Amino acid sequence: MAKITFITRNDEHYILEADSGSLMELAVQNGVDGIDGDCGGVCSCATCHVHVNTEHMEKVGAASEIEQDMLELDDNATAQSRLCCQIDVSDELDGLVVRVAR
Ligand code: FES
């Protein structure tokens, strides 16, 4: 079981628990504002863009080439950007904090 914190653009904190699925699914199921998941998680919409806390970047791992291509189209992308449909929940992610991108 991993506890994951989403911080919305309005600074609302959602502290959610899961043991499977993607971060996007977890966010959508719990109504996290700003995470829409329009493409259903196939890495083609970028409506699940988050910024991962710097100290958690290693845990989360690098974006795939397809994901990087999608992020390059987003003006708000930074070195901490990930599409959270591409991050699977696992015990190792316990304590992860992500911020919903603008
Ligand atoms: S849900 Fe579409 S790219 Fe993540």
JSON list of N, CA, C and O in Angstrom, two decimals, residues 47-78:
[
{"chain": "A", "resi": 47, "resn": "THR", "atom": "N", "xyz": [-3.41, 15.36, -20.15]},
{"chain": "A", "resi": 47, "resn": "THR", "atom": "CA", "xyz": [-4.29, 15.94, -19.14]},
{"chain": "A", "resi": 47, "resn": "THR", "atom": "C", "xyz": [-4.06, 15.28, -17.77]},
{"chain": "A", "resi": 47, "resn": "THR", "atom": "O", "xyz": [-4.90, 15.39, -16.87]},
{"chain": "A", "resi": 48, "resn": "CYS", "atom": "N", "xyz": [-2.94, 14.64, -17.64]},
{"chain": "A", "resi": 48, "resn": "CYS", "atom": "CA", "xyz": [-2.57, 14.02, -16.36]},
{"chain": "A", "resi": 48, "resn": "CYS", "atom": "C", "xyz": [-1.17, 14.48, -15.95]},
{"chain": "A", "resi": 48, "resn": "CYS", "atom": "O", "xyz": [-0.48, 13.80, -15.20]},
{"chain": "A", "resi": 49, "resn": "HIS", "atom": "N", "xyz": [-0.79, 15.67, -16.42]},
{"chain": "A", "resi": 49, "resn": "HIS", "atom": "CA", "xyz": [0.56, 16.21, -16.19]},
{"chain": "A", "resi": 49, "resn": "HIS", "atom": "C", "xyz": [0.74, 16.60, -14.72]},
{"chain": "A", "resi": 49, "resn": "HIS", "atom": "O", "xyz": [-0.04, 17.35, -14.18]},
{"chain": "A", "resi": 50, "resn": "VAL", "atom": "N", "xyz": [1.81, 16.08, -14.13]},
{"chain": "A", "resi": 50, "resn": "VAL", "atom": "CA", "xyz": [2.15, 16.45, -12.75]},
{"chain": "A", "resi": 50, "resn": "VAL", "atom": "C", "xyz": [3.64, 16.80, -12.67]},
{"chain": "A", "resi": 50, "resn": "VAL", "atom": "O", "xyz": [4.42, 16.40, -13.54]},
{"chain": "A", "resi": 51, "resn": "HIS", "atom": "N", "xyz": [3.99, 17.53, -11.61]},
{"chain": "A", "resi": 51, "resn": "HIS", "atom": "CA", "xyz": [5.39, 17.77, -11.29]},
{"chain": "A", "resi": 51, "resn": "HIS", "atom": "C", "xyz": [5.71, 16.95, -10.05]},
{"chain": "A", "resi": 51, "resn": "HIS", "atom": "O", "xyz": [5.03, 17.07, -9.02]},
{"chain": "A", "resi": 52, "resn": "VAL", "atom": "N", "xyz": [6.72, 16.11, -10.18]},
{"chain": "A", "resi": 52, "resn": "VAL", "atom": "CA", "xyz": [7.11, 15.22, -9.08]},
{"chain": "A", "resi": 52, "resn": "VAL", "atom": "C", "xyz": [8.08, 15.97, -8.17]},
{"chain": "A", "resi": 52, "resn": "VAL", "atom": "O", "xyz": [8.99, 16.67, -8.67]},
{"chain": "A", "resi": 53, "resn": "ASN", "atom": "N", "xyz": [7.90, 15.86, -6.85]},
{"chain": "A", "resi": 53, "resn": "ASN", "atom": "CA", "xyz": [8.85, 16.49, -5.92]},
{"chain": "A", "resi": 53, "resn": "ASN", "atom": "C", "xyz": [10.27, 16.02, -6.24]},
{"chain": "A", "resi": 53, "resn": "ASN", "atom": "O", "xyz": [10.49, 14.84, -6.49]},
{"chain": "A", "resi": 54, "resn": "THR", "atom": "N", "xyz": [11.20, 16.96, -6.23]},
{"chain": "A", "resi": 54, "resn": "THR", "atom": "CA", "xyz": [12.58, 16.66, -6.65]},
{"chain": "A", "resi": 54, "resn": "THR", "atom": "C", "xyz": [13.14, 15.42, -5.95]},
{"chain": "A", "resi": 54, "resn": "THR", "atom": "O", "xyz": [13.74, 14.57, -6.59]},
{"chain": "A", "resi": 55, "resn": "GLU", "atom": "N", "xyz": [12.89, 15.31, -4.64]},
{"chain": "A", "resi": 55, "resn": "GLU", "atom": "CA", "xyz": [13.49, 14.19, -3.91]},
{"chain": "A", "resi": 55, "resn": "GLU", "atom": "C", "xyz": [12.88, 12.83, -4.28]},
{"chain": "A", "resi": 55, "resn": "GLU", "atom": "O", "xyz": [13.41, 11.79, -3.92]},
{"chain": "A", "resi": 56, "resn": "HIS", "atom": "N", "xyz": [11.77, 12.86, -4.99]},
{"chain": "A", "resi": 56, "resn": "HIS", "atom": "CA", "xyz": [11.12, 11.60, -5.37]},
{"chain": "A", "resi": 56, "resn": "HIS", "atom": "C", "xyz": [11.38, 11.22, -6.83]},
{"chain": "A", "resi": 56, "resn": "HIS", "atom": "O", "xyz": [10.90, 10.18, -7.28]},
{"chain": "A", "resi": 57, "resn": "MET", "atom": "N", "xyz": [12.12, 12.03, -7.54]},
{"chain": "A", "resi": 57, "resn": "MET", "atom": "CA", "xyz": [12.32, 11.78, -8.97]},
{"chain": "A", "resi": 57, "resn": "MET", "atom": "C", "xyz": [12.93, 10.41, -9.24]},
{"chain": "A", "resi": 57, "resn": "MET", "atom": "O", "xyz": [12.54, 9.71, -10.17]},
{"chain": "A", "resi": 58, "resn": "GLU", "atom": "N", "xyz": [13.89, 10.04, -8.41]},
{"chain": "A", "resi": 58, "resn": "GLU", "atom": "CA", "xyz": [14.58, 8.77, -8.63]},
{"chain": "A", "resi": 58, "resn": "GLU", "atom": "C", "xyz": [13.64, 7.57, -8.44]},
{"chain": "A", "resi": 58, "resn": "GLU", "atom": "O", "xyz": [13.62, 6.64, -9.22]},
{"chain": "A", "resi": 59, "resn": "LYS", "atom": "N", "xyz": [12.81, 7.66, -7.40]},
{"chain": "A", "resi": 59, "resn": "LYS", "atom": "CA", "xyz": [11.83, 6.60, -7.11]},
{"chain": "A", "resi": 59, "resn": "LYS", "atom": "C", "xyz": [10.89, 6.39, -8.29]},
{"chain": "A", "resi": 59, "resn": "LYS", "atom": "O", "xyz": [10.52, 5.28, -8.64]},
{"chain": "A", "resi": 60, "resn": "VAL", "atom": "N", "xyz": [10.47, 7.50, -8.88]},
{"chain": "A", "resi": 60, "resn": "VAL", "atom": "CA", "xyz": [9.46, 7.45, -9.94]},
{"chain": "A", "resi": 60, "resn": "VAL", "atom": "C", "xyz": [10.08, 6.98, -11.26]},
{"chain": "A", "resi": 60, "resn": "VAL", "atom": "O", "xyz": [9.43, 6.31, -12.05]},
{"chain": "A", "resi": 61, "resn": "GLY", "atom": "N", "xyz": [11.33, 7.35, -11.47]},
{"chain": "A", "resi": 61, "resn": "GLY", "atom": "CA", "xyz": [12.01, 6.93, -12.70]},
{"chain": "A", "resi": 61, "resn": "GLY", "atom": "C", "xyz": [11.79, 7.92, -13.83]},
{"chain": "A", "resi": 61, "resn": "GLY", "atom": "O", "xyz": [11.04, 8.88, -13.72]},
{"chain": "A", "resi": 62, "resn": "ALA", "atom": "N", "xyz": [12.46, 7.64, -14.94]},
{"chain": "A", "resi": 62, "resn": "ALA", "atom": "CA", "xyz": [12.43, 8.56, -16.08]},
{"chain": "A", "resi": 62, "resn": "ALA", "atom": "C", "xyz": [11.22, 8.30, -16.97]},
{"chain": "A", "resi": 62, "resn": "ALA", "atom": "O", "xyz": [10.69, 7.19, -17.02]},
{"chain": "A", "resi": 63, "resn": "ALA", "atom": "N", "xyz": [10.83, 9.34, -17.68]},
{"chain": "A", "resi": 63, "resn": "ALA", "atom": "CA", "xyz": [9.73, 9.21, -18.65]},
{"chain": "A", "resi": 63, "resn": "ALA", "atom": "C", "xyz": [10.21, 8.44, -19.88]},
{"chain": "A", "resi": 63, "resn": "ALA", "atom": "O", "xyz": [11.39, 8.54, -20.26]},
{"chain": "A", "resi": 64, "resn": "SER", "atom": "N", "xyz": [9.31, 7.70, -20.49]},
{"chain": "A", "resi": 64, "resn": "SER", "atom": "CA", "xyz": [9.65, 7.00, -21.73]},
{"chain": "A", "resi": 64, "resn": "SER", "atom": "C", "xyz": [9.78, 8.02, -22.87]},
{"chain": "A", "resi": 64, "resn": "SER", "atom": "O", "xyz": [9.41, 9.19, -22.71]},
{"chain": "A", "resi": 65, "resn": "GLU", "atom": "N", "xyz": [10.27, 7.56, -24.00]},
{"chain": "A", "resi": 65, "resn": "GLU", "atom": "CA", "xyz": [10.44, 8.46, -25.14]},
{"chain": "A", "resi": 65, "resn": "GLU", "atom": "C", "xyz": [9.09, 9.04, -25.60]},
{"chain": "A", "resi": 65, "resn": "GLU", "atom": "O", "xyz": [8.98, 10.24, -25.88]},
{"chain": "A", "resi": 66, "resn": "ILE", "atom": "N", "xyz": [8.07, 8.21, -25.65]},
{"chain": "A", "resi": 66, "resn": "ILE", "atom": "CA", "xyz": [6.74, 8.67, -26.08]},
{"chain": "A", "resi": 66, "resn": "ILE", "atom": "C", "xyz": [6.21, 9.72, -25.10]},
{"chain": "A", "resi": 66, "resn": "ILE", "atom": "O", "xyz": [5.67, 10.74, -25.49]},
{"chain": "A", "resi": 67, "resn": "GLU", "atom": "N", "xyz": [6.41, 9.45, -23.82]},
{"chain": "A", "resi": 67, "resn": "GLU", "atom": "CA", "xyz": [5.96, 10.40, -22.80]},
{"chain": "A", "resi": 67, "resn": "GLU", "atom": "C", "xyz": [6.72, 11.72, -22.93]},
{"chain": "A", "resi": 67, "resn": "GLU", "atom": "O", "xyz": [6.13, 12.80, -22.85]},
{"chain": "A", "resi": 68, "resn": "GLN", "atom": "N", "xyz": [8.02, 11.63, -23.14]},
{"chain": "A", "resi": 68, "resn": "GLN", "atom": "CA", "xyz": [8.82, 12.86, -23.31]},
{"chain": "A", "resi": 68, "resn": "GLN", "atom": "C", "xyz": [8.34, 13.66, -24.51]},
{"chain": "A", "resi": 68, "resn": "GLN", "atom": "O", "xyz": [8.27, 14.89, -24.46]},
{"chain": "A", "resi": 69, "resn": "ASP", "atom": "N", "xyz": [8.00, 12.95, -25.60]},
{"chain": "A", "resi": 69, "resn": "ASP", "atom": "CA", "xyz": [7.50, 13.64, -26.79]},
{"chain": "A", "resi": 69, "resn": "ASP", "atom": "C", "xyz": [6.22, 14.41, -26.47]},
{"chain": "A", "resi": 69, "resn": "ASP", "atom": "O", "xyz": [6.03, 15.54, -26.91]},
{"chain": "A", "resi": 70, "resn": "MET", "atom": "N", "xyz": [5.33, 13.79, -25.68]},
{"chain": "A", "resi": 70, "resn": "MET", "atom": "CA", "xyz": [4.08, 14.47, -25.29]},
{"chain": "A", "resi": 70, "resn": "MET", "atom": "C", "xyz": [4.38, 15.68, -24.41]},
{"chain": "A", "resi": 70, "resn": "MET", "atom": "O", "xyz": [3.80, 16.75, -24.58]},
{"chain": "A", "resi": 71, "resn": "LEU", "atom": "N", "xyz": [5.31, 15.52, -23.49]},
{"chain": "A", "resi": 71, "resn": "LEU", "atom": "CA", "xyz": [5.63, 16.61, -22.56]},
{"chain": "A", "resi": 71, "resn": "LEU", "atom": "C", "xyz": [6.26, 17.80, -23.29]},
{"chain": "A", "resi": 71, "resn": "LEU", "atom": "O", "xyz": [6.07, 18.95, -22.90]},
{"chain": "A", "resi": 72, "resn": "GLU", "atom": "N", "xyz": [7.00, 17.50, -24.34]},
{"chain": "A", "resi": 72, "resn": "GLU", "atom": "CA", "xyz": [7.64, 18.59, -25.09]},
{"chain": "A", "resi": 72, "resn": "GLU", "atom": "C", "xyz": [6.62, 19.54, -25.71]},
{"chain": "A", "resi": 72, "resn": "GLU", "atom": "O", "xyz": [6.92, 20.70, -25.99]},
{"chain": "A", "resi": 73, "resn": "LEU", "atom": "N", "xyz": [5.40, 19.06, -25.90]},
{"chain": "A", "resi": 73, "resn": "LEU", "atom": "CA", "xyz": [4.36, 19.90, -26.48]},
{"chain": "A", "resi": 73, "resn": "LEU", "atom": "C", "xyz": [3.71, 20.81, -25.43]},
{"chain": "A", "resi": 73, "resn": "LEU", "atom": "O", "xyz": [2.92, 21.68, -25.76]},
{"chain": "A", "resi": 74, "resn": "ASP", "atom": "N", "xyz": [4.04, 20.58, -24.16]},
{"chain": "A", "resi": 74, "resn": "ASP", "atom": "CA", "xyz": [3.41, 21.34, -23.08]},
{"chain": "A", "resi": 74, "resn": "ASP", "atom": "C", "xyz": [4.36, 22.44, -22.58]},
{"chain": "A", "resi": 74, "resn": "ASP", "atom": "O", "xyz": [5.46, 22.15, -22.11]},
{"chain": "A", "resi": 75, "resn": "ASP", "atom": "N", "xyz": [3.91, 23.69, -22.67]},
{"chain": "A", "resi": 75, "resn": "ASP", "atom": "CA", "xyz": [4.75, 24.83, -22.26]},
{"chain": "A", "resi": 75, "resn": "ASP", "atom": "C", "xyz": [5.10, 24.80, -20.78]},
{"chain": "A", "resi": 75, "resn": "ASP", "atom": "O", "xyz": [6.07, 25.43, -20.36]},
{"chain": "A", "resi": 76, "resn": "ASN", "atom": "N", "xyz": [4.31, 24.10, -19.98]},
{"chain": "A", "resi": 76, "resn": "ASN", "atom": "CA", "xyz": [4.56, 24.08, -18.54]},
{"chain": "A", "resi": 76, "resn": "ASN", "atom": "C", "xyz": [5.44, 22.92, -18.09]},
{"chain": "A", "resi": 76, "resn": "ASN", "atom": "O", "xyz": [5.60, 22.69, -16.91]},
{"chain": "A", "resi": 77, "resn": "ALA", "atom": "N", "xyz": [6.00, 22.20, -19.05]},
{"chain": "A", "resi": 77, "resn": "ALA", "atom": "CA", "xyz": [6.84, 21.05, -18.69]},
{"chain": "A", "resi": 77, "resn": "ALA", "atom": "C", "xyz": [8.17, 21.51, -18.10]},
{"chain": "A", "resi": 77, "resn": "ALA", "atom": "O", "xyz": [8.74, 22.51, -18.53]},
{"chain": "A", "resi": 78, "resn": "THR", "atom": "N", "xyz": [8.60, 20.78, -17.08]},
{"chain": "A", "resi": 78, "resn": "THR", "atom": "CA", "xyz": [9.89, 21.06, -16.43]},
{"chain": "A", "resi": 78, "resn": "THR", "atom": "C", "xyz": [10.63, 19.73, -16.28]},
{"chain": "A", "resi": 78, "resn": "THR", "atom": "O", "xyz": [10.11, 18.67, -16.66]}
]
